[in-house]
Tab-separated table of C-alpha atoms in Angstrom:
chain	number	residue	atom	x	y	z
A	20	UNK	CA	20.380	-15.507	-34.075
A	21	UNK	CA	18.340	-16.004	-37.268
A	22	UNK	CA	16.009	-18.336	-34.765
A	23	UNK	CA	15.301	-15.445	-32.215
A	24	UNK	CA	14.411	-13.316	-35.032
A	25	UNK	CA	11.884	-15.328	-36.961
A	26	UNK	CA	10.368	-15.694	-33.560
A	27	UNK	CA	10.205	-12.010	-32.729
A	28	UNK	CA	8.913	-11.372	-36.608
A	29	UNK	CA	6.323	-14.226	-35.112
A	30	UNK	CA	4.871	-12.699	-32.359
A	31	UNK	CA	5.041	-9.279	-33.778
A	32	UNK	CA	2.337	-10.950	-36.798
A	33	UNK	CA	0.134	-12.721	-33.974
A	34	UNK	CA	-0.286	-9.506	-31.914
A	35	UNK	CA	-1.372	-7.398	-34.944
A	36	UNK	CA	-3.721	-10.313	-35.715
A	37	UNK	CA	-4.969	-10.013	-32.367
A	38	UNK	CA	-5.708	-7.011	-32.302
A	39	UNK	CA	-7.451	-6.813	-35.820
A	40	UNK	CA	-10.019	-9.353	-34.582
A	41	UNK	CA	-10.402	-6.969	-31.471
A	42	UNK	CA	-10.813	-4.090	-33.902
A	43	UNK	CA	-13.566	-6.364	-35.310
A	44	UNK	CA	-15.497	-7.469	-31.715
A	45	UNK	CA	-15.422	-3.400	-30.858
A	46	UNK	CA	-17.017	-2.567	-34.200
A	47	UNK	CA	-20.131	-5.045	-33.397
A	48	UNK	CA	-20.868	-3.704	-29.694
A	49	UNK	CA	-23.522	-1.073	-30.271
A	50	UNK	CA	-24.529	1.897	-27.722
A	51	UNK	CA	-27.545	0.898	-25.693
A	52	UNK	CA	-30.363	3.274	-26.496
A	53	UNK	CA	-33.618	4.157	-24.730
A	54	UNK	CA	-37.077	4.157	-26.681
A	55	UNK	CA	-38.535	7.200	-27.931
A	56	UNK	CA	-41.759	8.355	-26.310
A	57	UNK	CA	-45.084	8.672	-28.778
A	58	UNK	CA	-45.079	12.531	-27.485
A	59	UNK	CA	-41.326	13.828	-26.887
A	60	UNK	CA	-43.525	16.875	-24.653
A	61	UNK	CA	-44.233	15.845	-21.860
A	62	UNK	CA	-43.496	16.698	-18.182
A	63	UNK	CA	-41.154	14.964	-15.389
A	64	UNK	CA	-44.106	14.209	-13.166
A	65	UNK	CA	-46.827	13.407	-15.930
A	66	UNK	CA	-48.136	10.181	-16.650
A	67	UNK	CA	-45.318	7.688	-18.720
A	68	UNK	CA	-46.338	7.984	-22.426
A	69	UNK	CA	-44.077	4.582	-22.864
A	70	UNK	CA	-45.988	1.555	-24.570
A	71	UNK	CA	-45.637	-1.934	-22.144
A	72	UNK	CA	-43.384	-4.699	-23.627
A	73	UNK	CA	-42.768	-7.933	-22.514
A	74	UNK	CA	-39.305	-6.937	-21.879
A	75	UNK	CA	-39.892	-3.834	-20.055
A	76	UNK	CA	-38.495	-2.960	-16.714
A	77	UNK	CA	-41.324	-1.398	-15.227
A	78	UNK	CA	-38.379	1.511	-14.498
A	79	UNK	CA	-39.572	4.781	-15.550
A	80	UNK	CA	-37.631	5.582	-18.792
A	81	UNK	CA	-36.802	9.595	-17.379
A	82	UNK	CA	-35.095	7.907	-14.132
A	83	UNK	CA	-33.106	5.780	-16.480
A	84	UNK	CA	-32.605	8.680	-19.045
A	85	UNK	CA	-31.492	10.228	-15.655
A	86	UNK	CA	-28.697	7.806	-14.748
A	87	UNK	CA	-26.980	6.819	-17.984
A	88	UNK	CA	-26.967	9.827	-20.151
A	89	UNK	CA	-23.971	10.869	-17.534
A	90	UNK	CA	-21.117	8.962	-19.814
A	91	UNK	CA	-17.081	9.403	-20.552
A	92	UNK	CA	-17.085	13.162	-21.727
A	93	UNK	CA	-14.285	12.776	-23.776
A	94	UNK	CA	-10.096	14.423	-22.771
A	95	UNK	CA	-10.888	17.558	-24.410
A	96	UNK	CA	-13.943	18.491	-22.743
A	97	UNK	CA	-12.386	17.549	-19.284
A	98	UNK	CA	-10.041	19.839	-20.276
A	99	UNK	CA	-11.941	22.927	-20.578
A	100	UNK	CA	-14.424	22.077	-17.679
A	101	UNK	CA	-11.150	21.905	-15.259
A	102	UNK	CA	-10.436	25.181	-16.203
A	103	UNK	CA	-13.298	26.268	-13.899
A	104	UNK	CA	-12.402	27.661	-10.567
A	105	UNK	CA	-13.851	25.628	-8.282
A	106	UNK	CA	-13.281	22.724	-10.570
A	107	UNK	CA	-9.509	23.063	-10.830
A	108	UNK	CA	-9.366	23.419	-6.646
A	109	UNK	CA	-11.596	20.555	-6.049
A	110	UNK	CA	-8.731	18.557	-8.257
A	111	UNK	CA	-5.820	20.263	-6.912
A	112	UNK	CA	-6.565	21.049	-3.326
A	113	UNK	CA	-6.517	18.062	-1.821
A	114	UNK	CA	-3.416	16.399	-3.482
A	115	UNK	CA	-1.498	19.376	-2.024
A	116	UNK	CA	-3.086	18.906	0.923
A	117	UNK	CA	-1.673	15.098	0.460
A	118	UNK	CA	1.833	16.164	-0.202
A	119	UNK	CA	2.788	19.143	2.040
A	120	UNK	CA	3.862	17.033	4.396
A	121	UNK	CA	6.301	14.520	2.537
A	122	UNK	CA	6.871	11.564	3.424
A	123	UNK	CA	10.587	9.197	4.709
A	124	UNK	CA	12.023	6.746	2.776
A	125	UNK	CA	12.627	3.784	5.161
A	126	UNK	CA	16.166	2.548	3.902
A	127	UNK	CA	18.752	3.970	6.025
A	128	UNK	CA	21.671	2.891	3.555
A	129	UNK	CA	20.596	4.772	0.360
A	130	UNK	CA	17.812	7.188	1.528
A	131	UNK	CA	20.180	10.273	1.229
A	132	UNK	CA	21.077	9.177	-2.349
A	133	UNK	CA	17.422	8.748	-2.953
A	134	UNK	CA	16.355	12.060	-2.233
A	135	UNK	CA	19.374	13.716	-4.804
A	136	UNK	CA	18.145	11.362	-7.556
A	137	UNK	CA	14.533	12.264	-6.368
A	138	UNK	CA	15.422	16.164	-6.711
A	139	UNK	CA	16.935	15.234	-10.541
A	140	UNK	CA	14.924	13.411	-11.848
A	141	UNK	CA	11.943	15.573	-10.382
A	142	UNK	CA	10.616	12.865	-8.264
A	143	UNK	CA	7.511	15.077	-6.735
A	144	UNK	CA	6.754	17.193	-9.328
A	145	UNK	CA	5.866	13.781	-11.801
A	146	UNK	CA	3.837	12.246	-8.611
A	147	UNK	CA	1.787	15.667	-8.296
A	148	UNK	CA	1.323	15.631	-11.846
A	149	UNK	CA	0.187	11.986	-11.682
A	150	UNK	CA	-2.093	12.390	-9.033
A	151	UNK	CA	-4.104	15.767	-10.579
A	152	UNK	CA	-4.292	14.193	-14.314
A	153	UNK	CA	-5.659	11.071	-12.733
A	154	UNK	CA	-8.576	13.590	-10.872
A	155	UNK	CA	-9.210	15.299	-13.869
A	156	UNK	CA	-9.097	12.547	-16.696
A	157	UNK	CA	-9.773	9.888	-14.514
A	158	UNK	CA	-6.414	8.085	-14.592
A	159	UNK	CA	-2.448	8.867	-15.280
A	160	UNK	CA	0.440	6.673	-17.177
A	161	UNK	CA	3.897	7.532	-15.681
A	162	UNK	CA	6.633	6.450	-18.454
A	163	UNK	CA	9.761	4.929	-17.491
A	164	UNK	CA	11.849	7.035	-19.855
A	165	UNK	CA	14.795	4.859	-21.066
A	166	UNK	CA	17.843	5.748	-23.958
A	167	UNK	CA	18.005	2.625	-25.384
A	168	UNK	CA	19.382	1.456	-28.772
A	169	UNK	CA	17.420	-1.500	-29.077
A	170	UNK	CA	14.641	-0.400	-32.085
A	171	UNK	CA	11.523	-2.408	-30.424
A	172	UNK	CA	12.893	-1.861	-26.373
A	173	UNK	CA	9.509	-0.631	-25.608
A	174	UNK	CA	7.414	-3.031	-27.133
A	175	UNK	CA	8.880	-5.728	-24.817
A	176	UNK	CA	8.266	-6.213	-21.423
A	177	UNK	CA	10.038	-3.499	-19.076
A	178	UNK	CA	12.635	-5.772	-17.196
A	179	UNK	CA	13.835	-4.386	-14.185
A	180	UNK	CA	17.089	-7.022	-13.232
A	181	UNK	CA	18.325	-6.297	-16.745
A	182	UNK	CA	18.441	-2.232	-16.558
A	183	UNK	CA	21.241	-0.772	-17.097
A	184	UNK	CA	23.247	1.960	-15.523
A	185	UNK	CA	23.040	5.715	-16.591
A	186	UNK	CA	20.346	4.990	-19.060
A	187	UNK	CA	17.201	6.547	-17.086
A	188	UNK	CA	16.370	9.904	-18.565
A	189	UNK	CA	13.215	10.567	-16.332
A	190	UNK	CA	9.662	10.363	-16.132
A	191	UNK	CA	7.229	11.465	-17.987
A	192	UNK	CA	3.273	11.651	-17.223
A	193	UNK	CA	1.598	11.181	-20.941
A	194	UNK	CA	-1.681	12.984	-21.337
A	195	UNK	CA	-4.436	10.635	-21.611
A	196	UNK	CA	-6.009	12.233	-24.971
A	197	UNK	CA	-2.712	10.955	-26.670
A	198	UNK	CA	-3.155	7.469	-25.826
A	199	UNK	CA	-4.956	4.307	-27.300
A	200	UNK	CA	-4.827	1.443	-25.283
A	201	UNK	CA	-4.656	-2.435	-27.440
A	202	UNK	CA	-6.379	-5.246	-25.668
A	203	UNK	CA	-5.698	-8.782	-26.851
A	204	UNK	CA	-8.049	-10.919	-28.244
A	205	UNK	CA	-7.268	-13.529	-25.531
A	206	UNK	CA	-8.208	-11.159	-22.652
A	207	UNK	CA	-11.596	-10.091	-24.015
A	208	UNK	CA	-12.616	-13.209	-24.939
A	209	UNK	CA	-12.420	-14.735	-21.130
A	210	UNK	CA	-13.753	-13.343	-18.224
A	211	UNK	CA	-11.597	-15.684	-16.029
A	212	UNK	CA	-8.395	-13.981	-17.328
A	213	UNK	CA	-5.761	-12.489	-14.541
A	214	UNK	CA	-6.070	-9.360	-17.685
A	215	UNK	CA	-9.769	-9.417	-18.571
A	216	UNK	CA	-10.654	-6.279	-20.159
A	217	UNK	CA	-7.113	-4.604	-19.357
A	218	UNK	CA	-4.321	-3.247	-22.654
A	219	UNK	CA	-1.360	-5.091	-23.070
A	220	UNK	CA	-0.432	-2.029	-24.998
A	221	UNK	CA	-0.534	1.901	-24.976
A	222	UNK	CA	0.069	3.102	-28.472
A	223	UNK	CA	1.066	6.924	-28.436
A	224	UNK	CA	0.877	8.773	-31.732
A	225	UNK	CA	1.775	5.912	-33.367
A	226	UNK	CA	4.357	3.893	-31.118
A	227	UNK	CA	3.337	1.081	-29.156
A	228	UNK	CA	4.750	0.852	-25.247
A	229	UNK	CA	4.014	-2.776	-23.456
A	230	UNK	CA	1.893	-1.898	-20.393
A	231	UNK	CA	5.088	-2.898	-18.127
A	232	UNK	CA	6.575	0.436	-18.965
A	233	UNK	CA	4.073	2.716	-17.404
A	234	UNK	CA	2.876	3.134	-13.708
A	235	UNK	CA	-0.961	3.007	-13.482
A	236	UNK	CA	-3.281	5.295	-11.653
A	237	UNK	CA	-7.104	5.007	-12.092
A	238	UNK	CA	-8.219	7.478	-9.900
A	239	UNK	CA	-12.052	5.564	-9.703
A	240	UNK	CA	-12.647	2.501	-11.481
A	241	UNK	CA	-15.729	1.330	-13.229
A	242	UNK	CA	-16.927	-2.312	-13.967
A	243	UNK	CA	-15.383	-4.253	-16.727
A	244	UNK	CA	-18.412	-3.670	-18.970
A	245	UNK	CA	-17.726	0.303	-18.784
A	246	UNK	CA	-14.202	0.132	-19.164
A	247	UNK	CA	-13.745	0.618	-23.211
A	248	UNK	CA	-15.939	2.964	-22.570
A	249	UNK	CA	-13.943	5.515	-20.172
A	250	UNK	CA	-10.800	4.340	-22.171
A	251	UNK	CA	-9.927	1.475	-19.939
A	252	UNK	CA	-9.220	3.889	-16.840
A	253	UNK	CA	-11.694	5.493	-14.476
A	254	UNK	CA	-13.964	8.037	-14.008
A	255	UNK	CA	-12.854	11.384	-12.503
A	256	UNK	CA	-13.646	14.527	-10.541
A	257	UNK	CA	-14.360	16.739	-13.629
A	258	UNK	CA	-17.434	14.185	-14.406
A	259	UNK	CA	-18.619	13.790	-11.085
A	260	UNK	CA	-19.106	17.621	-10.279
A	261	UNK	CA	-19.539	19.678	-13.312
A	262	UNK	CA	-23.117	19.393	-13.440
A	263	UNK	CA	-23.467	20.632	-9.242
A	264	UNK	CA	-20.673	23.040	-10.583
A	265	UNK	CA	-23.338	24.177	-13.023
A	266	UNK	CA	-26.059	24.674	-11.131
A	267	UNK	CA	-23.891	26.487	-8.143
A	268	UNK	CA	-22.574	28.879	-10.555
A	269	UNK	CA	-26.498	29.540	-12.272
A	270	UNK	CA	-27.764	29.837	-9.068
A	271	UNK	CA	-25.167	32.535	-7.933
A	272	UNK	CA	-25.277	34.217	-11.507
A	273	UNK	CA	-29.302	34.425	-11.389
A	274	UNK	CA	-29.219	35.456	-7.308
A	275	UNK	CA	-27.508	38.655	-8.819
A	276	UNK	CA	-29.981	39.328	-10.742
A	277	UNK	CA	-32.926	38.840	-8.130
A	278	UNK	CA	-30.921	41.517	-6.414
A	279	UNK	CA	-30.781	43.468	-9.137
A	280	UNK	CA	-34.678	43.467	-10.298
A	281	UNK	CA	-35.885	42.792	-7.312
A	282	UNK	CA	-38.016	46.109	-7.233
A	283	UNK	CA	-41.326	46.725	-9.339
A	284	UNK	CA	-42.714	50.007	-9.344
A	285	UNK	CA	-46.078	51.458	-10.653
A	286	UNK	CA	-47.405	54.743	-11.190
A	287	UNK	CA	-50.750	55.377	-11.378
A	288	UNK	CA	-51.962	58.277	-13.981
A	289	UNK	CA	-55.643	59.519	-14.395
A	290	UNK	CA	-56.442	58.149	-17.870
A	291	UNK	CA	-53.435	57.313	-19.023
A	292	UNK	CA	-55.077	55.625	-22.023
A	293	UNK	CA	-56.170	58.551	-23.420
A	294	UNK	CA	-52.988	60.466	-23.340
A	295	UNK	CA	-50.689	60.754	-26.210
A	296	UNK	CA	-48.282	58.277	-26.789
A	297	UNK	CA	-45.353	60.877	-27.137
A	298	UNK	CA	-46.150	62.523	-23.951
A	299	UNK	CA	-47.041	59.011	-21.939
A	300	UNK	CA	-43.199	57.978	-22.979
A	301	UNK	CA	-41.673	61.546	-21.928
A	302	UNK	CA	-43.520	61.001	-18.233
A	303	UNK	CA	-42.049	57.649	-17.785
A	304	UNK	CA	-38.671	58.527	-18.996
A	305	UNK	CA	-38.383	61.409	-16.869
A	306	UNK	CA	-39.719	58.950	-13.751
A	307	UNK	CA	-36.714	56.390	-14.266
A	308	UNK	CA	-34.620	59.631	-14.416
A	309	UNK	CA	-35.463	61.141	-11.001
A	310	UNK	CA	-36.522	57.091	-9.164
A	311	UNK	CA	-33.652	57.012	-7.172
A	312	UNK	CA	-32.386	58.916	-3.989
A	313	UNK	CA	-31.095	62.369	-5.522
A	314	UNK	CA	-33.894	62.934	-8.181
A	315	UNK	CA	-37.180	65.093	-6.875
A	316	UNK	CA	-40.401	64.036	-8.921
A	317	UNK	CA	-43.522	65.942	-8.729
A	318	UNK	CA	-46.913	65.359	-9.482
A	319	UNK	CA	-50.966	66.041	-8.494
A	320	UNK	CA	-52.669	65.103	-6.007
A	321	UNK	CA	-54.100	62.174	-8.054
A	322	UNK	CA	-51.142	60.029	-9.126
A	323	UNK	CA	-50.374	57.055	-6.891
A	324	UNK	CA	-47.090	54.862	-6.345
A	325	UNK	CA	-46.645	51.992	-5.655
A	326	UNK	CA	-43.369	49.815	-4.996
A	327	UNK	CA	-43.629	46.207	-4.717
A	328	UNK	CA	-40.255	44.600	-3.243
A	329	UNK	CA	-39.496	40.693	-3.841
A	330	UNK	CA	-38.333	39.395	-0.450
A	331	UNK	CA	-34.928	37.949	-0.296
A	332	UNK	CA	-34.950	36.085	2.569
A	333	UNK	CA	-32.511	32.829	3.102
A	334	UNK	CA	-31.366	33.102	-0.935
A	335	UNK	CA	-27.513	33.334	0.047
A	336	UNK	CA	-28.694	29.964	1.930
A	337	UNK	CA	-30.195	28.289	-1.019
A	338	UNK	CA	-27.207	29.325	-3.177
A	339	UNK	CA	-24.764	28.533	-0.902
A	340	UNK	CA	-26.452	25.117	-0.376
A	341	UNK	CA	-25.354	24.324	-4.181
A	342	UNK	CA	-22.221	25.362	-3.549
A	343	UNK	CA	-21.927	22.863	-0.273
A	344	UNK	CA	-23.323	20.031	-2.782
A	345	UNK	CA	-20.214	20.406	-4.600
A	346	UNK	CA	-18.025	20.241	-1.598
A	347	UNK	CA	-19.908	17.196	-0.814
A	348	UNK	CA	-19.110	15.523	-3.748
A	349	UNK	CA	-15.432	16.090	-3.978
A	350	UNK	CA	-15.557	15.083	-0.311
A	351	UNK	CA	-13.567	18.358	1.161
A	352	UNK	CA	-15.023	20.008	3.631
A	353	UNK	CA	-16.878	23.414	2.319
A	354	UNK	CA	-14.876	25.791	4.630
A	355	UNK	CA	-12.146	24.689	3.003
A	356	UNK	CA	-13.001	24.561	-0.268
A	357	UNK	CA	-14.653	27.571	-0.292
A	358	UNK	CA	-13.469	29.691	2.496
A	359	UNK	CA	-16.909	30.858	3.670
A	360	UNK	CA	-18.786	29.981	6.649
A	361	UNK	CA	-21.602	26.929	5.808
A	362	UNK	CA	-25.013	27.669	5.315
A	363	UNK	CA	-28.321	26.010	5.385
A	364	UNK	CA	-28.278	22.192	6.701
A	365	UNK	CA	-26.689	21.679	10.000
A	366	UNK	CA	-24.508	24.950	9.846
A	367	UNK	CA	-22.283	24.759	13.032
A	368	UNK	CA	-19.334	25.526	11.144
A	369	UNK	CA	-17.840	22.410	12.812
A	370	UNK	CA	-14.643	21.317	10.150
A	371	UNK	CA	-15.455	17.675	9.000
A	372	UNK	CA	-11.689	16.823	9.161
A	373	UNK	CA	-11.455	13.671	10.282
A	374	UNK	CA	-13.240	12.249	7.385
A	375	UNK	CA	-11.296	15.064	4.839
A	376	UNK	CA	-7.752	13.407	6.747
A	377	UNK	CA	-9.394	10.230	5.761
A	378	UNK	CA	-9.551	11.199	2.058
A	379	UNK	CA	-5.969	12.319	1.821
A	380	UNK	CA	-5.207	9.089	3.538
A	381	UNK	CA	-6.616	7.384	0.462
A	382	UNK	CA	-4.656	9.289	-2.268
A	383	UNK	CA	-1.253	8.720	0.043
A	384	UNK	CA	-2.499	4.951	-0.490
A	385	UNK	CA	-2.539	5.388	-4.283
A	386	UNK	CA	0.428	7.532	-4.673
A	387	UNK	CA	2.500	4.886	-2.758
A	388	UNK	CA	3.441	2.539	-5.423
A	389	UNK	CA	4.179	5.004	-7.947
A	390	UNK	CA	6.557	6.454	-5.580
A	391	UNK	CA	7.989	2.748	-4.490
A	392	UNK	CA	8.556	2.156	-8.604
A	393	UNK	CA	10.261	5.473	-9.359
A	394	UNK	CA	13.040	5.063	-6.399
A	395	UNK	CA	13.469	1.316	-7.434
A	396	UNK	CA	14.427	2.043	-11.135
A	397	UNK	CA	16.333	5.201	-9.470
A	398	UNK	CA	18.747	2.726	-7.537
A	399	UNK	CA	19.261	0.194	-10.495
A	400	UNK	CA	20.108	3.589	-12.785
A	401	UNK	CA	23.018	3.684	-10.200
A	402	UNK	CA	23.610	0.120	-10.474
A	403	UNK	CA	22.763	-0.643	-7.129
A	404	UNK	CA	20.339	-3.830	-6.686
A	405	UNK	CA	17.925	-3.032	-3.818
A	406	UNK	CA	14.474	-3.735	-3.463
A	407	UNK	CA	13.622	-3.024	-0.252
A	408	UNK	CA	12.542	0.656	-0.531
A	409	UNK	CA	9.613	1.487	1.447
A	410	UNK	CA	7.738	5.287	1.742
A	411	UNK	CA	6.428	6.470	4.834
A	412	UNK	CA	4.030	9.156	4.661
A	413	UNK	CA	4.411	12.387	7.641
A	414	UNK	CA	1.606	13.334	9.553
A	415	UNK	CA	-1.086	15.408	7.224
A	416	UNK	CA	-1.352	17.650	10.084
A	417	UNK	CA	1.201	19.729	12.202
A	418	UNK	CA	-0.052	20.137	15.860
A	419	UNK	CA	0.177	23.335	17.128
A	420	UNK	CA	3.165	24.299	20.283
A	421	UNK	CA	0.215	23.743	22.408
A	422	UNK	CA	-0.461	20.091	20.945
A	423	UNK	CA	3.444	19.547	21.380
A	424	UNK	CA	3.512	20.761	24.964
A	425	UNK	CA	0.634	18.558	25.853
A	426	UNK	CA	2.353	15.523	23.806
A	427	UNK	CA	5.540	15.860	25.459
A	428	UNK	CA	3.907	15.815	28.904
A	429	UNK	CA	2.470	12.722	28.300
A	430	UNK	CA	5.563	10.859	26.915
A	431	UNK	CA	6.906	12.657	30.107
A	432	UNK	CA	4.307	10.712	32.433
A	433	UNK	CA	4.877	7.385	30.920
A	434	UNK	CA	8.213	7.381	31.350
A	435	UNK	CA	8.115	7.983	34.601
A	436	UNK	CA	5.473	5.294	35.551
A	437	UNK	CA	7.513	2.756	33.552
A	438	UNK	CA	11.329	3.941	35.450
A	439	UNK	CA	8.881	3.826	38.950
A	440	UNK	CA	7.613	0.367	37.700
A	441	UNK	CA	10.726	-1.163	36.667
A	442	UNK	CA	9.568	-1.707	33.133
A	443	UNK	CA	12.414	0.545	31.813
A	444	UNK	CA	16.028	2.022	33.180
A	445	UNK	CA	16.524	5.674	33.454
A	446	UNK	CA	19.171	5.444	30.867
A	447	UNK	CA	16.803	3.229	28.313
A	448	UNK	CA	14.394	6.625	28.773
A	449	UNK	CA	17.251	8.932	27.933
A	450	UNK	CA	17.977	6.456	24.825
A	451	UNK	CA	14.665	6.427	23.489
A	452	UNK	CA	14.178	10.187	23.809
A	453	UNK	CA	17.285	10.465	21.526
A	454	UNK	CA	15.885	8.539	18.904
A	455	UNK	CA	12.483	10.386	19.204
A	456	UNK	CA	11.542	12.087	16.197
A	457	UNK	CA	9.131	14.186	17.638
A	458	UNK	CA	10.670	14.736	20.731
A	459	UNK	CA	11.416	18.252	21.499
């Protein structure tokens, strides 16, 4: 007993040692910066006022400028951009999209006790959760929340065989801008490592969980280089479209006000030089009085008008084109996201769903293992040892009764060439029909 805990009082010293001399390596790396010009005014398209090195590119410095000034915004910025409209739907629309559906659990034996743990412990609501925060912030840690008695039980690795029963209390999704992730030495130091560049440890207002505890989702991941940089997850939705965002909203915002101004009109007056300024102010007030429909302005013979009107022609294209940019980059289709017709480009209105189904296909992918984890620990909290538990995602769309008519008749014409062919019995049709999901 006294041997296990000199070696636990061991370990406990080396990792705090490790990650001191980490603490160290970060503190040397400095930010890569760009040299300043001789004349900081200067235009896009002028000539570069950069001096020639030996170890310059040839790259012009604005195109880099361009390309890395886009960096990790920081959790509480992503926060307040997601608040935007279109922001937060770009995020949330297509993981409900993703999840309407539902999806089986293929183990016959305890998928009914599955789904009432699943509705306890809150099963979907954690996974939607997951799945938006890791859009948003760029990644998601799902705790495996345990009462245990044992002081330092999260510190060691999470060991599944040794769980024990009734001591789950749920799930919890921690927000990123709580968390500060420990790398050892050992994995920074060797690129060859199986953990190069990824935490052994999460350490959340003060208490340290081993990595085992969480499930990990990096929503898009970044090079090993960039990775203490975004916080050792990925980069997300917020960063990828609030500038488009931006310049979709500006656009719309300054399209008003073309609309708004986009009338000049000038009166000419005989001489107006000469008048008196008080009596030059009461003529034009009582013009922009009497200017519009129900007003009656008279004058001589020798005043003139004129009314110069700015065309408007195509600008709900051009702003809606900013708006389609954004769909673009959250890869939904713009009808969708937006609920308008398209404009500008190739505006068919043709719905680009296969490749949106595609997308949702992708976040299924990620969501699979988180759900795969959850139902495993579920069954050992009941004491029941049983890792085959597989998820099965449902169609992401429902056809319509046409579809289903259409379906059926086709099932209905293959059965009958295979009973005509001898391939199948009449009574091996009527059996497989009765097992038929999606027979009606």
């Amino acid at each position: 007993m006294f041997w296990n805990r000199k070696k636990q009082t061991e370990i406990k010293k080396e990792t705090k040692r490790e990650f001191r001399e980490v603490k160290r390596e970060m503190e040397k790396l400095k930010p890569y910066s760009l040299p300043t010009p001789e004349n900081t005014l200067f235009a896009m398209d002028s000539k570069s006022k950069f001096k020639k090195t030996q170890k310059d590119t040839g790259l012009d410095p604005c195109v880099l400028n361009h390309f890395i000034s886009d960096g990790f915004l920081g959790y509480q910025l992503l926060a307040q951009i997601s608040k935007n409209w279109l922001v937060n739907k770009a995020i949330k629309l297509p993981v409900e999209d993703c999840l309407r559906q539902g999806y089986n659990i293929n183990n016959e034996e305890y998928a009914n006790t599955l789904k009432e743990q699943a509705i306890k412990f809150k099963v979907d609501d954690v996974l939607k959760q997951a799945l938006v925060q890791s859009r948003s912030q760029g990644g998601a840690l799902v705790l495996i929340v345990v009462n245990s008695i044992e002081k330092d039980y999260y510190e060691d690795p999470f060991n599944i065989d040794s769980f024990k029963k009734g001591t789950l209390e749920g799930f919890k999704c921690i927000d990123l801008s709580f968390v500060t992730p420990e790398v050892l030495v050992r994995d920074i130091q060797n690129p060859a490592s199986m953990n190069y560049y990824e935490p052994t440890f999460y350490n959340i207002k003060g208490k340290r969980y081993h990595k085992s505890h969480f499930v990990k989702l990096v929503h898009n991941e970044v090079t090993d280089l960039l990775k203490p940089l975004y916080n050792y997850f990925g980069i997300s939705i917020t960063e990828d479209v609030y500038n488009q965002v931006f310049q979709a909203e500006d656009m719309s915002r300054e399209a008003v006000k073309i609309a708004k101004s986009k009338r000049f009109l000038s009166m000419g007056i005989n001489e107006f030089y000469t008048m008196d300024n008080y009596v030059l102010d009461s003529l034009v007030d009582d013009f922009i009085d009497k200017r519009d429909n129900f007003g009656l302005n008279l004058t001589d013979s020798s005043s003139t008008f004129f009314s110069n009107d700015t065309g408007l022609a195509d600008l709900d294209i051009t702003v809606m084109t900013q708006y389609q940019l954004v769909a673009s980059i959250v890869e939904i289709p713009s009808t969708k996201l937006l609920g308008t017709s398209p404009k500008g480009f190739n505006a068919t209105g043709e719905f680009e769903y296969k490749t949106y189904i595609q997308n949702l296909e992708s976040i299924q992918k990620k969501a699979t293992p988180i759900l795969e984890t959850i139902y495993k620990v579920l069954l050992r909290n009941l004491d029941i040892v049983e890792d085959d538990v597989n998820v099965q995602w449902e169609g992401l769309d429902s056809p319509t009764i046409k579809e289903w008519t259409d379906i059926d008749y086709i099932k209905a014409q293959t059965d009958d060439i295979k009973v005509n062919n001898g391939t199948l019995t009449p009574e091996a049709v009527i059996e497989l029909n009765k097992n038929d999901k999606e027979s009606r």
